[in-house]
mmCIF file of C-alpha atoms in Angstrom:
data_model
loop_
_atom_site.group_PDB
_atom_site.id
_atom_site.type_symbol
_atom_site.label_atom_id
_atom_site.label_comp_id
_atom_site.label_asym_id
_atom_site.label_seq_id
_atom_site.Cartn_x
_atom_site.Cartn_y
_atom_site.Cartn_z
ATOM 1 C CA MET N 1 143.124 84.911 90.255
ATOM 2 C CA THR N 2 139.723 84.896 91.932
ATOM 3 C CA LEU N 3 138.271 86.254 95.121
ATOM 4 C CA LEU N 4 138.819 83.252 96.907
ATOM 5 C CA ASP N 5 142.130 82.215 95.718
ATOM 6 C CA HIS N 6 143.896 83.398 99.411
ATOM 7 C CA ASP N 7 141.905 80.006 101.050
ATOM 8 C CA PRO N 8 144.505 77.393 101.513
ATOM 9 C CA GLY N 9 141.871 74.726 101.665
ATOM 10 C CA PRO N 10 141.130 72.579 98.549
ATOM 11 C CA ALA N 11 136.900 73.815 99.284
ATOM 12 C CA PRO N 12 136.891 77.294 100.564
ATOM 13 C CA SER N 13 134.080 76.870 103.694
ATOM 14 C CA THR N 14 130.503 78.488 102.638
ATOM 15 C CA ALA N 15 131.036 81.296 105.450
ATOM 16 C CA LEU N 16 134.426 82.455 103.253
ATOM 17 C CA VAL N 17 132.764 82.363 99.897
ATOM 18 C CA VAL N 18 129.738 84.242 101.410
ATOM 19 C CA ARG N 19 131.966 87.139 103.335
ATOM 20 C CA ALA N 20 133.949 87.265 99.778
ATOM 21 C CA LEU N 21 130.922 87.725 97.265
ATOM 22 C CA HIS N 22 128.269 89.794 99.566
ATOM 23 C CA PRO N 23 129.132 92.921 98.697
ATOM 24 C CA LEU N 24 128.946 92.034 94.660
ATOM 25 C CA VAL N 25 126.229 90.140 95.084
ATOM 26 C CA ARG N 26 124.179 92.983 96.883
ATOM 27 C CA ALA N 27 125.824 95.540 94.365
ATOM 28 C CA GLU N 28 124.109 93.323 91.428
ATOM 29 C CA ALA N 29 120.748 92.507 92.660
ATOM 30 C CA ARG N 30 120.009 96.157 93.837
ATOM 31 C CA ALA N 31 121.080 97.143 90.123
ATOM 32 C CA GLU N 32 119.089 94.692 88.313
ATOM 33 C CA ALA N 33 115.887 94.595 90.429
ATOM 34 C CA PRO N 34 114.215 97.544 89.364
ATOM 35 C CA ALA N 35 114.058 96.903 86.148
ATOM 36 C CA ALA N 36 113.113 93.398 86.617
ATOM 37 C CA GLY N 37 110.287 94.473 88.902
ATOM 38 C CA VAL N 38 111.480 92.338 91.809
ATOM 39 C CA ASP N 39 112.339 92.924 95.555
ATOM 40 C CA PRO N 40 116.700 93.223 95.869
ATOM 41 C CA ALA N 41 116.512 91.083 98.894
ATOM 42 C CA ASP N 42 114.797 88.253 96.900
ATOM 43 C CA LEU N 43 116.959 88.527 94.128
ATOM 44 C CA GLU N 44 120.104 88.567 96.469
ATOM 45 C CA GLN N 45 118.667 85.398 98.245
ATOM 46 C CA THR N 46 117.867 83.363 94.715
ATOM 47 C CA VAL N 47 121.628 84.055 93.696
ATOM 48 C CA TRP N 48 122.690 82.835 97.107
ATOM 49 C CA VAL N 49 120.435 79.772 96.838
ATOM 50 C CA ARG N 50 121.655 79.470 93.051
ATOM 51 C CA LEU N 51 125.557 79.359 94.371
ATOM 52 C CA LEU N 52 124.261 76.613 97.203
ATOM 53 C CA GLU N 53 122.636 74.455 94.382
ATOM 54 C CA ARG N 54 126.141 74.285 92.545
ATOM 55 C CA PRO N 55 127.810 70.571 92.569
ATOM 56 C CA ALA N 56 129.904 69.887 95.164
ATOM 57 C CA ALA N 57 133.040 71.508 92.886
ATOM 58 C CA GLY N 58 132.947 74.584 95.122
ATOM 59 C CA PRO N 59 132.471 77.983 93.951
ATOM 60 C CA PRO N 60 133.141 79.041 90.173
ATOM 61 C CA ALA N 61 136.558 79.932 89.151
ATOM 62 C CA ASP N 62 135.268 83.029 87.716
ATOM 63 C CA ALA N 63 132.973 84.026 90.861
ATOM 64 C CA ALA N 64 132.673 87.795 89.679
ATOM 65 C CA ARG N 65 131.452 86.831 86.251
ATOM 66 C CA TRP N 66 129.257 83.867 87.885
ATOM 67 C CA VAL N 67 127.437 86.503 90.435
ATOM 68 C CA ARG N 68 127.060 89.290 87.365
ATOM 69 C CA ASP N 69 125.597 86.453 85.036
ATOM 70 C CA THR N 70 123.169 84.977 87.842
ATOM 71 C CA VAL N 71 121.916 87.858 88.734
ATOM 72 C CA ARG N 72 121.253 88.697 85.342
ATOM 73 C CA ALA N 73 119.292 85.614 84.423
ATOM 74 C CA GLU N 74 117.546 85.422 87.666
ATOM 75 C CA ALA N 75 115.961 88.869 86.890
ATOM 76 C CA ARG N 76 115.117 87.831 83.923
ATOM 77 C CA ARG N 77 113.449 84.826 85.063
ATOM 78 C CA GLY N 78 111.642 87.183 87.329
ATOM 79 C CA ARG N 79 110.370 89.295 84.225
ATOM 80 C CA ARG N 80 108.987 86.866 82.687
ATOM 81 C CA THR N 81 107.230 85.268 85.545
ATOM 82 C CA ALA N 82 105.603 88.939 86.329
ATOM 83 C CA LEU N 83 104.282 89.156 82.752
ATOM 84 C CA ARG N 84 102.505 85.625 83.064
ATOM 85 C CA GLU N 85 101.240 86.081 86.503
ATOM 86 C CA ARG N 86 97.811 86.487 87.257
ATOM 87 C CA PRO N 87 96.151 87.064 90.399
ATOM 88 C CA TYR N 88 93.555 84.300 91.888
ATOM 89 C CA ALA N 89 89.680 85.297 91.330
ATOM 90 C CA GLY N 90 88.581 86.722 94.738
ATOM 91 C CA THR N 91 91.771 88.334 95.442
ATOM 92 C CA GLU N 92 91.030 91.825 94.124
ATOM 93 C CA PRO N 93 91.400 94.432 96.730
ATOM 94 C CA ALA N 94 88.105 95.522 98.316
ATOM 95 C CA ALA N 95 86.016 98.347 96.982
ATOM 96 C CA GLY N 96 87.065 101.465 97.773
ATOM 97 C CA PRO N 97 84.892 103.898 99.615
ATOM 98 C CA ALA N 98 83.620 105.623 96.515
ATOM 99 C CA ASP N 99 82.468 101.937 95.442
ATOM 100 C CA CYS N 100 80.333 101.278 98.644
ATOM 101 C CA PRO N 101 77.730 103.954 100.187
ATOM 102 C CA GLU N 102 78.344 102.206 103.809
ATOM 103 C CA ARG N 103 81.896 102.364 103.765
ATOM 104 C CA ALA N 104 81.698 106.289 102.786
ATOM 105 C CA ALA N 105 78.899 107.121 105.278
ATOM 106 C CA LEU N 106 80.924 105.521 108.010
ATOM 107 C CA GLY N 107 84.672 106.940 106.621
ATOM 108 C CA ALA N 108 82.503 110.474 106.767
ATOM 109 C CA ALA N 109 81.029 109.610 110.195
ATOM 110 C CA GLU N 110 84.972 108.780 111.542
ATOM 111 C CA ARG N 111 86.392 112.031 110.222
ATOM 112 C CA ARG N 112 83.751 114.046 111.790
ATOM 113 C CA ALA N 113 84.600 111.851 115.182
ATOM 114 C CA LEU N 114 87.913 112.692 114.817
ATOM 115 C CA ARG N 115 88.203 116.493 113.995
ATOM 116 C CA SER N 116 85.496 116.834 116.907
ATOM 117 C CA ALA N 117 88.031 115.235 119.001
ATOM 118 C CA LEU N 118 90.561 117.114 117.946
ATOM 119 C CA ALA N 119 88.589 120.491 118.519
ATOM 120 C CA ARG N 120 88.367 119.858 122.248
ATOM 121 C CA LEU N 121 92.186 119.179 122.843
ATOM 122 C CA PRO N 122 93.889 120.980 125.106
ATOM 123 C CA GLY N 123 96.496 124.096 124.643
ATOM 124 C CA ARG N 124 98.570 123.754 121.234
ATOM 125 C CA CYS N 125 97.156 119.926 120.469
ATOM 126 C CA PRO N 126 94.337 120.827 117.740
ATOM 127 C CA ARG N 127 96.722 123.158 115.684
ATOM 128 C CA VAL N 128 99.614 120.862 116.051
ATOM 129 C CA LEU N 129 97.783 117.548 114.796
ATOM 130 C CA GLU N 130 95.708 119.582 111.937
ATOM 131 C CA ALA N 131 99.032 120.660 110.778
ATOM 132 C CA LEU N 132 100.305 116.934 111.029
ATOM 133 C CA LEU N 133 97.171 115.703 109.332
ATOM 134 C CA ALA N 134 97.313 118.472 106.495
ATOM 135 C CA PRO N 135 96.271 116.827 103.316
ATOM 136 C CA GLY N 136 100.050 118.508 101.718
ATOM 137 C CA ASP N 137 102.026 116.003 104.123
ATOM 138 C CA PRO N 138 104.204 118.418 105.214
ATOM 139 C CA THR N 139 107.160 118.023 106.934
ATOM 140 C CA TYR N 140 108.354 119.111 110.378
ATOM 141 C CA ARG N 141 110.108 121.616 109.284
ATOM 142 C CA GLU N 142 107.158 123.397 107.496
ATOM 143 C CA ILE N 143 105.207 122.819 110.129
ATOM 144 C CA ALA N 144 107.539 124.294 112.923
ATOM 145 C CA GLY N 145 107.645 127.234 111.040
ATOM 146 C CA GLU N 146 104.126 127.282 110.491
ATOM 147 C CA LEU N 147 103.163 127.101 114.174
ATOM 148 C CA GLY N 148 106.180 128.844 115.329
ATOM 149 C CA MET N 149 107.905 126.298 117.501
ATOM 150 C CA SER N 150 111.140 124.653 117.241
ATOM 151 C CA GLN N 151 111.528 121.746 115.368
ATOM 152 C CA GLY N 152 112.942 119.386 118.077
ATOM 153 C CA SER N 153 110.215 120.147 120.427
ATOM 154 C CA LEU N 154 107.671 118.751 117.623
ATOM 155 C CA GLY N 155 108.086 115.321 117.823
ATOM 156 C CA PRO N 156 107.586 115.603 121.885
ATOM 157 C CA ILE N 157 104.319 117.500 121.691
ATOM 158 C CA ARG N 158 102.945 115.695 118.972
ATOM 159 C CA SER N 159 103.897 112.467 121.103
ATOM 160 C CA ARG N 160 101.964 114.013 124.015
ATOM 161 C CA CYS N 161 98.925 115.185 121.845
ATOM 162 C CA LEU N 162 98.126 112.003 120.294
ATOM 163 C CA GLY N 163 98.254 110.230 123.710
ATOM 164 C CA CYS N 164 95.482 112.618 124.625
ATOM 165 C CA LEU N 165 93.768 112.392 121.938
ATOM 166 C CA ARG N 166 93.838 108.527 122.469
ATOM 167 C CA ARG N 167 92.650 108.511 125.917
ATOM 168 C CA MET N 168 89.654 111.047 124.706
ATOM 169 C CA LEU N 169 88.801 108.583 121.925
ATOM 170 C CA ALA N 170 89.278 105.417 124.255
ATOM 171 C CA ALA N 171 86.882 106.869 126.702
ATOM 172 C CA GLU N 172 83.888 107.757 124.015
ATOM 173 C CA VAL N 173 84.740 104.371 122.182
ATOM 174 C CA VAL N 174 82.778 101.196 124.087
ATOM 175 C CA ALA N 175 85.082 98.229 124.661
ATOM 176 C CA PRO N 176 83.478 95.089 122.593
ATOM 177 C CA SER N 177 82.428 92.447 125.059
ATOM 178 C CA VAL N 178 83.494 89.148 124.824
ATOM 179 C CA ARG N 179 81.305 86.735 122.918
ATOM 180 C CA GLY N 180 81.880 82.960 124.211
#
């Protein structure tokens, strides 16, 4: 007895096959993808393509086994491909700030401008945004505890403060002229 035996017609519809196999395909793809170094959604999609590429005979007799075998085969193919692929010349990531003195200087100037604008914000905004920008990436609960406020009010305050900062920085930056 297979997953698709309850269909009275000779060849089950594609929708019925997808509905019956979807949970299994998703679970198998999510289980195999991390070890293969591929995206689970890509692996799942490849399995569906393989099912559609099957001859007109319809779904396999033992659909669960076919799904497991196909997912594992595609995961192996993904591993082999990842081992062989090399990026094209010139597609390496751009040099980081440490590699380029100009970028380092610009980055430092931007950070100084941001810190200066933060200091000019009204009310609790400087402390809230400084806490959000902390290098340790604190959680809302930690920030709320540090600032002595409720965790639920932190989001709205953050939004108001960011809006104020956005308006302040927009006033300082000259809009680029349209070239034509």
